[in-house]
Short mmCIF file of C-alpha atoms (C1' of nucleotides) in Angstrom, two decimals:
data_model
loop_
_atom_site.label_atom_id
_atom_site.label_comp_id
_atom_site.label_asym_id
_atom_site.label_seq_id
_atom_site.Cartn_x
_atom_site.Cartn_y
_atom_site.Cartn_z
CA UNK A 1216 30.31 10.78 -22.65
CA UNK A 1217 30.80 7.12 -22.17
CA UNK A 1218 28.40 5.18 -19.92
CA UNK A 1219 24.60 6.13 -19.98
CA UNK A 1220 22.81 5.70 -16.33
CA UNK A 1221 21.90 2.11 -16.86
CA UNK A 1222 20.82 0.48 -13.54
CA UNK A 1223 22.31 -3.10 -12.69
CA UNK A 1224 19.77 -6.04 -12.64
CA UNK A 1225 18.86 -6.16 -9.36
CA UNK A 1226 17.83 -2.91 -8.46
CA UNK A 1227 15.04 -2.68 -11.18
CA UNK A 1228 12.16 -2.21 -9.56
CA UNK A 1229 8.66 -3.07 -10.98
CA UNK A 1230 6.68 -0.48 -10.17
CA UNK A 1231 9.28 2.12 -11.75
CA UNK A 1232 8.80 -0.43 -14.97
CA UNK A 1233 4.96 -0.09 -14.58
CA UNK A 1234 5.22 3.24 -14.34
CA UNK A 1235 7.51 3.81 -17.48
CA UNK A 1236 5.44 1.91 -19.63
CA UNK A 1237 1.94 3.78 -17.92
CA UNK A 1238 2.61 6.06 -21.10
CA UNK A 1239 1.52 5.62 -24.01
CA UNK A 1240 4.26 7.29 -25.95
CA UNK A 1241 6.66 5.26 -24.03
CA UNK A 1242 4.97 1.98 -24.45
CA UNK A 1243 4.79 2.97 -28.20
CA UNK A 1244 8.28 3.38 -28.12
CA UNK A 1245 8.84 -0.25 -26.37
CA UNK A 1246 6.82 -1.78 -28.34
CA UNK A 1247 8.67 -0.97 -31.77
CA UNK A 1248 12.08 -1.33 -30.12
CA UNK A 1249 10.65 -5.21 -29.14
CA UNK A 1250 10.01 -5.41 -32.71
CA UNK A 1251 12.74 -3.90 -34.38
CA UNK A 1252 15.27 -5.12 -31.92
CA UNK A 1253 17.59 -2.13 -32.44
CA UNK A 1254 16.73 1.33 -32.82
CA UNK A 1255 18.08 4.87 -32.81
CA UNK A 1256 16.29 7.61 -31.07
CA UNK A 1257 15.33 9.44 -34.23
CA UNK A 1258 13.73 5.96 -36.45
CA UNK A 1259 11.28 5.72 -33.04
CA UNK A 1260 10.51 9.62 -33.20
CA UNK A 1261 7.18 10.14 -33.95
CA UNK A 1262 7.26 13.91 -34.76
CA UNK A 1263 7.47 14.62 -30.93
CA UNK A 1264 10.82 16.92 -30.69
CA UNK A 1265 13.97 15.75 -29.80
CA UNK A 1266 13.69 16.96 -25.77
CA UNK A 1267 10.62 14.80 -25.71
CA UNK A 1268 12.21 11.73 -26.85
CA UNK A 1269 14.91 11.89 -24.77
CA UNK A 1270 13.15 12.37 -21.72
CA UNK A 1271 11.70 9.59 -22.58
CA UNK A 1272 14.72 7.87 -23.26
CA UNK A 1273 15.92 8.67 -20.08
CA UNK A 1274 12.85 7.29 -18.07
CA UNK A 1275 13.09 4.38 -20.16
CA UNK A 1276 16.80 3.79 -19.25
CA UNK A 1277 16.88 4.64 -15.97
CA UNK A 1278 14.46 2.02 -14.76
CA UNK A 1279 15.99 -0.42 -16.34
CA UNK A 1280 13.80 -1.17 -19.53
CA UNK A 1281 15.64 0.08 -22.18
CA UNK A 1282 19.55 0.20 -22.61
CA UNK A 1283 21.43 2.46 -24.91
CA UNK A 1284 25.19 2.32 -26.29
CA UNK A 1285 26.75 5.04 -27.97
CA UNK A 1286 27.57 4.46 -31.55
CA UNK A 1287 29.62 7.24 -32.80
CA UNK A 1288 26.95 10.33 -32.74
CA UNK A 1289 23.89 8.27 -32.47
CA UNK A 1290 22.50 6.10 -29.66
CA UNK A 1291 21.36 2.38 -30.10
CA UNK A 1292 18.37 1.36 -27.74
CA UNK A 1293 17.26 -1.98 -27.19
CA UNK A 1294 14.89 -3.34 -24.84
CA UNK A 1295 16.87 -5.45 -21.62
CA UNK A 1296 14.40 -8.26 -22.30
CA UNK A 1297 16.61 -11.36 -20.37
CA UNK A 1298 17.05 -9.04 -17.31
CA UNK A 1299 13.93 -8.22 -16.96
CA UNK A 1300 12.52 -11.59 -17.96
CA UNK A 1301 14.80 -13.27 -14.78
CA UNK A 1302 13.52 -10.33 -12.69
CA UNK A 1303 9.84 -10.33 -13.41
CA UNK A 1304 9.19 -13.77 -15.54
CA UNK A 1305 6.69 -12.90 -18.33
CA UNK A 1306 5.74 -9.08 -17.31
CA UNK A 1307 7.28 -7.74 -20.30
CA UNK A 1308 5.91 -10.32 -22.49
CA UNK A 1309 2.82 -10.58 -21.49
CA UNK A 1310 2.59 -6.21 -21.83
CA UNK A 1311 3.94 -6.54 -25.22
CA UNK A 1312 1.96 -9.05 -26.44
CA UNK A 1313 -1.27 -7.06 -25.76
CA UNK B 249 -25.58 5.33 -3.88
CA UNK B 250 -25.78 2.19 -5.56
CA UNK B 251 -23.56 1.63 -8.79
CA UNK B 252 -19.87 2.71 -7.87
CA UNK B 253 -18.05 4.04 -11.41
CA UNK B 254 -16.63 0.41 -13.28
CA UNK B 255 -15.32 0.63 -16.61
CA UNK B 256 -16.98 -2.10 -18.75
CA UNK B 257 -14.35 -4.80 -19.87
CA UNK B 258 -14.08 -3.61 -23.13
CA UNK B 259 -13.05 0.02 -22.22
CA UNK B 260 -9.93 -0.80 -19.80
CA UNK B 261 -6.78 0.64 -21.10
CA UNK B 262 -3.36 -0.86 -20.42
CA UNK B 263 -1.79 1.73 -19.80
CA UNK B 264 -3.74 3.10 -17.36
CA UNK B 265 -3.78 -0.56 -15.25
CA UNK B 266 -0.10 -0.32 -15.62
CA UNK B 267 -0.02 3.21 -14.08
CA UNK B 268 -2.27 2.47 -11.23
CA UNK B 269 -0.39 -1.00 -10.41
CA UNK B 270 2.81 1.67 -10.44
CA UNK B 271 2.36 3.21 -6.74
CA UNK B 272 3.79 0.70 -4.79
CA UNK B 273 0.84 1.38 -2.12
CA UNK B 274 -1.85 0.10 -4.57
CA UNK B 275 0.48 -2.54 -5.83
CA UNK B 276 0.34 -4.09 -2.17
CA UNK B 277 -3.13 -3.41 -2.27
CA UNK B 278 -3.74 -5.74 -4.72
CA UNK B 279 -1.44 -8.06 -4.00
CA UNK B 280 -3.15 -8.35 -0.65
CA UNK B 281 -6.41 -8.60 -2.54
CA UNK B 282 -5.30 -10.96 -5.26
CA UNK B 283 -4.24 -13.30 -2.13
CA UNK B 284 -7.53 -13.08 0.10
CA UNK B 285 -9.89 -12.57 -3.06
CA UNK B 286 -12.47 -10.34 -1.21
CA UNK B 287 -11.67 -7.33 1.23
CA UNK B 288 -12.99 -4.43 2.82
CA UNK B 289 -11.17 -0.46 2.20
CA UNK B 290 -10.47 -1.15 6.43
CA UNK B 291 -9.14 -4.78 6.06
CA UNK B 292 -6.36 -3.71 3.64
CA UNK B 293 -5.87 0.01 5.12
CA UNK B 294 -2.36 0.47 6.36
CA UNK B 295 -1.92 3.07 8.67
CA UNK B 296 -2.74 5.09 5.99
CA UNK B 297 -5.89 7.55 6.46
CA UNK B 298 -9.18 6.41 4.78
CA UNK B 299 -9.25 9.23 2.38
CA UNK B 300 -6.11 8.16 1.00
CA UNK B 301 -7.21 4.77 0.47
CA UNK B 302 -10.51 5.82 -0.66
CA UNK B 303 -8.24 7.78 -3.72
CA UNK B 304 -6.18 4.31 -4.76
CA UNK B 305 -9.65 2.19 -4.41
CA UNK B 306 -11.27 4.59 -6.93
CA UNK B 307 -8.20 4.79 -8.50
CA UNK B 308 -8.05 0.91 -8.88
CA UNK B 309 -12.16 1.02 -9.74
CA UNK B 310 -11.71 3.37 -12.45
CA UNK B 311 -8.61 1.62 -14.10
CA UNK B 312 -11.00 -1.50 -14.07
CA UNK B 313 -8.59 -3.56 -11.86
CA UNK B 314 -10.66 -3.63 -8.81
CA UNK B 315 -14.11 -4.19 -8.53
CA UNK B 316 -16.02 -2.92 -5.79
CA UNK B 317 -19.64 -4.39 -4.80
CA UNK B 318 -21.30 -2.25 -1.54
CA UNK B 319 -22.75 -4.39 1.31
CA UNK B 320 -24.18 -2.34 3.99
CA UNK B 321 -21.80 -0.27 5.17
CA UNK B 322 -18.66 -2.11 3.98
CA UNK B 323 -17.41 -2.00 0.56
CA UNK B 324 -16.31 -5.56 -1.17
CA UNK B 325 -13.39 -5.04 -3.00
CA UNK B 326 -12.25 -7.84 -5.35
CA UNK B 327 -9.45 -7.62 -8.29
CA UNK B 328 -11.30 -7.99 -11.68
CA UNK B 329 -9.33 -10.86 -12.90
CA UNK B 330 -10.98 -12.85 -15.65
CA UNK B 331 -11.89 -9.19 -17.43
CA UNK B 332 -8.17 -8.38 -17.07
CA UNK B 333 -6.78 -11.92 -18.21
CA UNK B 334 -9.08 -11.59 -21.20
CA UNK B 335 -8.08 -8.17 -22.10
CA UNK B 336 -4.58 -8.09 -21.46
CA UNK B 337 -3.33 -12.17 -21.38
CA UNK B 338 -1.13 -12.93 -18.40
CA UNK B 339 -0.17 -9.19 -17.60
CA UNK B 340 -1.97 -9.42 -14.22
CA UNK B 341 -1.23 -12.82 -13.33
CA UNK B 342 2.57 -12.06 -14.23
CA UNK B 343 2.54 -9.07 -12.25
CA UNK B 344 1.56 -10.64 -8.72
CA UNK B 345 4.11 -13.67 -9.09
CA UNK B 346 6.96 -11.14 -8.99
"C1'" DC C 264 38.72 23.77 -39.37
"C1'" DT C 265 33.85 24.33 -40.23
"C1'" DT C 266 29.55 22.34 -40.74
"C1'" DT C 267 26.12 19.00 -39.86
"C1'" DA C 268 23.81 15.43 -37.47
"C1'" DA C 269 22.23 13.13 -33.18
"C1'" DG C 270 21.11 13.66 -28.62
"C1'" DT C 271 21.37 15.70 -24.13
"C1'" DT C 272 20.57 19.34 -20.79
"C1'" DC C 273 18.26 23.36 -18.98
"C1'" DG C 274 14.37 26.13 -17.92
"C1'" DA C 275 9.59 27.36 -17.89
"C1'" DC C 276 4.76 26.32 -17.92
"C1'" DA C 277 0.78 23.61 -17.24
"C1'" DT C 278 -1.14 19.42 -15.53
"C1'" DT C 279 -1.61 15.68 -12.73
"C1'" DC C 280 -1.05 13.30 -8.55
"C1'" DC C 281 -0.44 11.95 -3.56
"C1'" DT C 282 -1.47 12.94 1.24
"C1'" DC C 283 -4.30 14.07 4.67
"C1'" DG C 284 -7.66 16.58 7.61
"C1'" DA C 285 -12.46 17.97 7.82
"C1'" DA C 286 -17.04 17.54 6.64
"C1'" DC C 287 -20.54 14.56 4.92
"C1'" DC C 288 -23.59 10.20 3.89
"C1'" DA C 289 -25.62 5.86 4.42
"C1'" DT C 290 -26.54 1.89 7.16
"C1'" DT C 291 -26.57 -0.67 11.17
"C1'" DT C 292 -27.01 -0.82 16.10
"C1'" DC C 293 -28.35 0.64 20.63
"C1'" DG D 1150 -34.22 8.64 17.16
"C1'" DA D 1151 -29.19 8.99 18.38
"C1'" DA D 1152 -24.73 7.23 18.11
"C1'" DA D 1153 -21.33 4.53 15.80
"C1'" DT D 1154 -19.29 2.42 11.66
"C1'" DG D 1155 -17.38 2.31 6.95
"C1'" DG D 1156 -16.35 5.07 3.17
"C1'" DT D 1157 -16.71 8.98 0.10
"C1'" DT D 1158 -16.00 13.80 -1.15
"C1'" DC D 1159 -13.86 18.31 -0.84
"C1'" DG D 1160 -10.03 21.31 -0.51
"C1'" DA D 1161 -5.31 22.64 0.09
"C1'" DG D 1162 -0.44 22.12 -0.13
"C1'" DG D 1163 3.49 20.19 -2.23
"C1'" DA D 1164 5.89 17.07 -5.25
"C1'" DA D 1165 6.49 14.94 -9.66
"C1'" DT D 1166 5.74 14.82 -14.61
"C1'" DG D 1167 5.10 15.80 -19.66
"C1'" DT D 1168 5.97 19.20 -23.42
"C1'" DC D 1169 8.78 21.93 -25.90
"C1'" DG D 1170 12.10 25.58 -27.34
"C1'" DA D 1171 16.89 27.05 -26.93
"C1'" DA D 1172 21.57 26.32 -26.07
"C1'" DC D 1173 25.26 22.93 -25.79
"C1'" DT D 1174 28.24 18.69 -26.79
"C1'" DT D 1175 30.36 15.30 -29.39
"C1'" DA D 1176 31.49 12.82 -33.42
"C1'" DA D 1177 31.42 12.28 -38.28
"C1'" DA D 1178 31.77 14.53 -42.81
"C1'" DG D 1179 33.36 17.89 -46.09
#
DNA sequence: CTTTAAGTTCGACATTCCTCGAACCATTTC
DNA sequence: GAAATGGTTCGAGGAATGTCGAACTTAAAG
């Protein structure tokens, strides 16, 4: 099950961004991955089941905000913060610094 | 029908800008907005019908990104951009230089 | 090899949302 | 006053989404 659906650079699109972080369980999610740099799937659970997370996850990865590598049975997300920082200067930054 | 539905400064949620700035139809909207600083619904209508742009302008209203001040007939829609930059530092601003 | 742990996938249900036509409301204009 | 203008509101249809349980997959551990 190697490569995750991880869009190249240049076909993120901000308004799929926007949209992903509209929610606040997503944003919460973004937010501790910008802070803890690293994180599996189950340290950013937030007793939401495991379905739930990974949709989220999913939407996360798949519009380019989050990328996640497999690591034997668990899955290391970070957030893609120099590709999205050359694709839309200071949008991330400026959300997460709210 | 005087005071159209504004959220005071104070109750705008991020998420919720971020979700209305996520349809790429209001996102021109307010691009188009942020660019000529005061429109009319008709000015910025784009082939779309006027009910649908009647939904994103109250959608924009009640996010507290657009404010909307009736003259006559005509409604003068304007982006709320000092409330924004105050509550959320740069997000707006960074999201129309993309 | 069996068990366990970490996530994903599938399916169902409820909710929300977008789109657009039709009807409706003020305000200005003739 | 009547017609025209600029928008709003209502309602319906269809698409997308979030939530969560259940079953499945893969890798590590025993």
């Amino acid at each position: 099950m190697g490569a995750m659906q991880h869009p190249p650079e240049e076909d993120i699109v901000l308004t799929r961004v926007l949209y992903a972080l509209s929610d606040e369980g997503r944003l919460a999610i973004v937010r501790r991955l910008g802070a803890k740099g690293v994180a599996t799937c189950a340290e950013l659970e937030d007793g939401r089941p495991k379905s739930s997370m990974s949709h989220h996850f999913r939407v996360l990865r798949q519009c380019g905000v989050v990328r996640t590598e497999v690591a034997g049975t668990s899955h290391l997300n970070s957030l893609r913060r120099e590709e999205l920082d050359r694709r839309f200067p200071g949008v991330l930054a400026a959300i997460l610094a709210v």
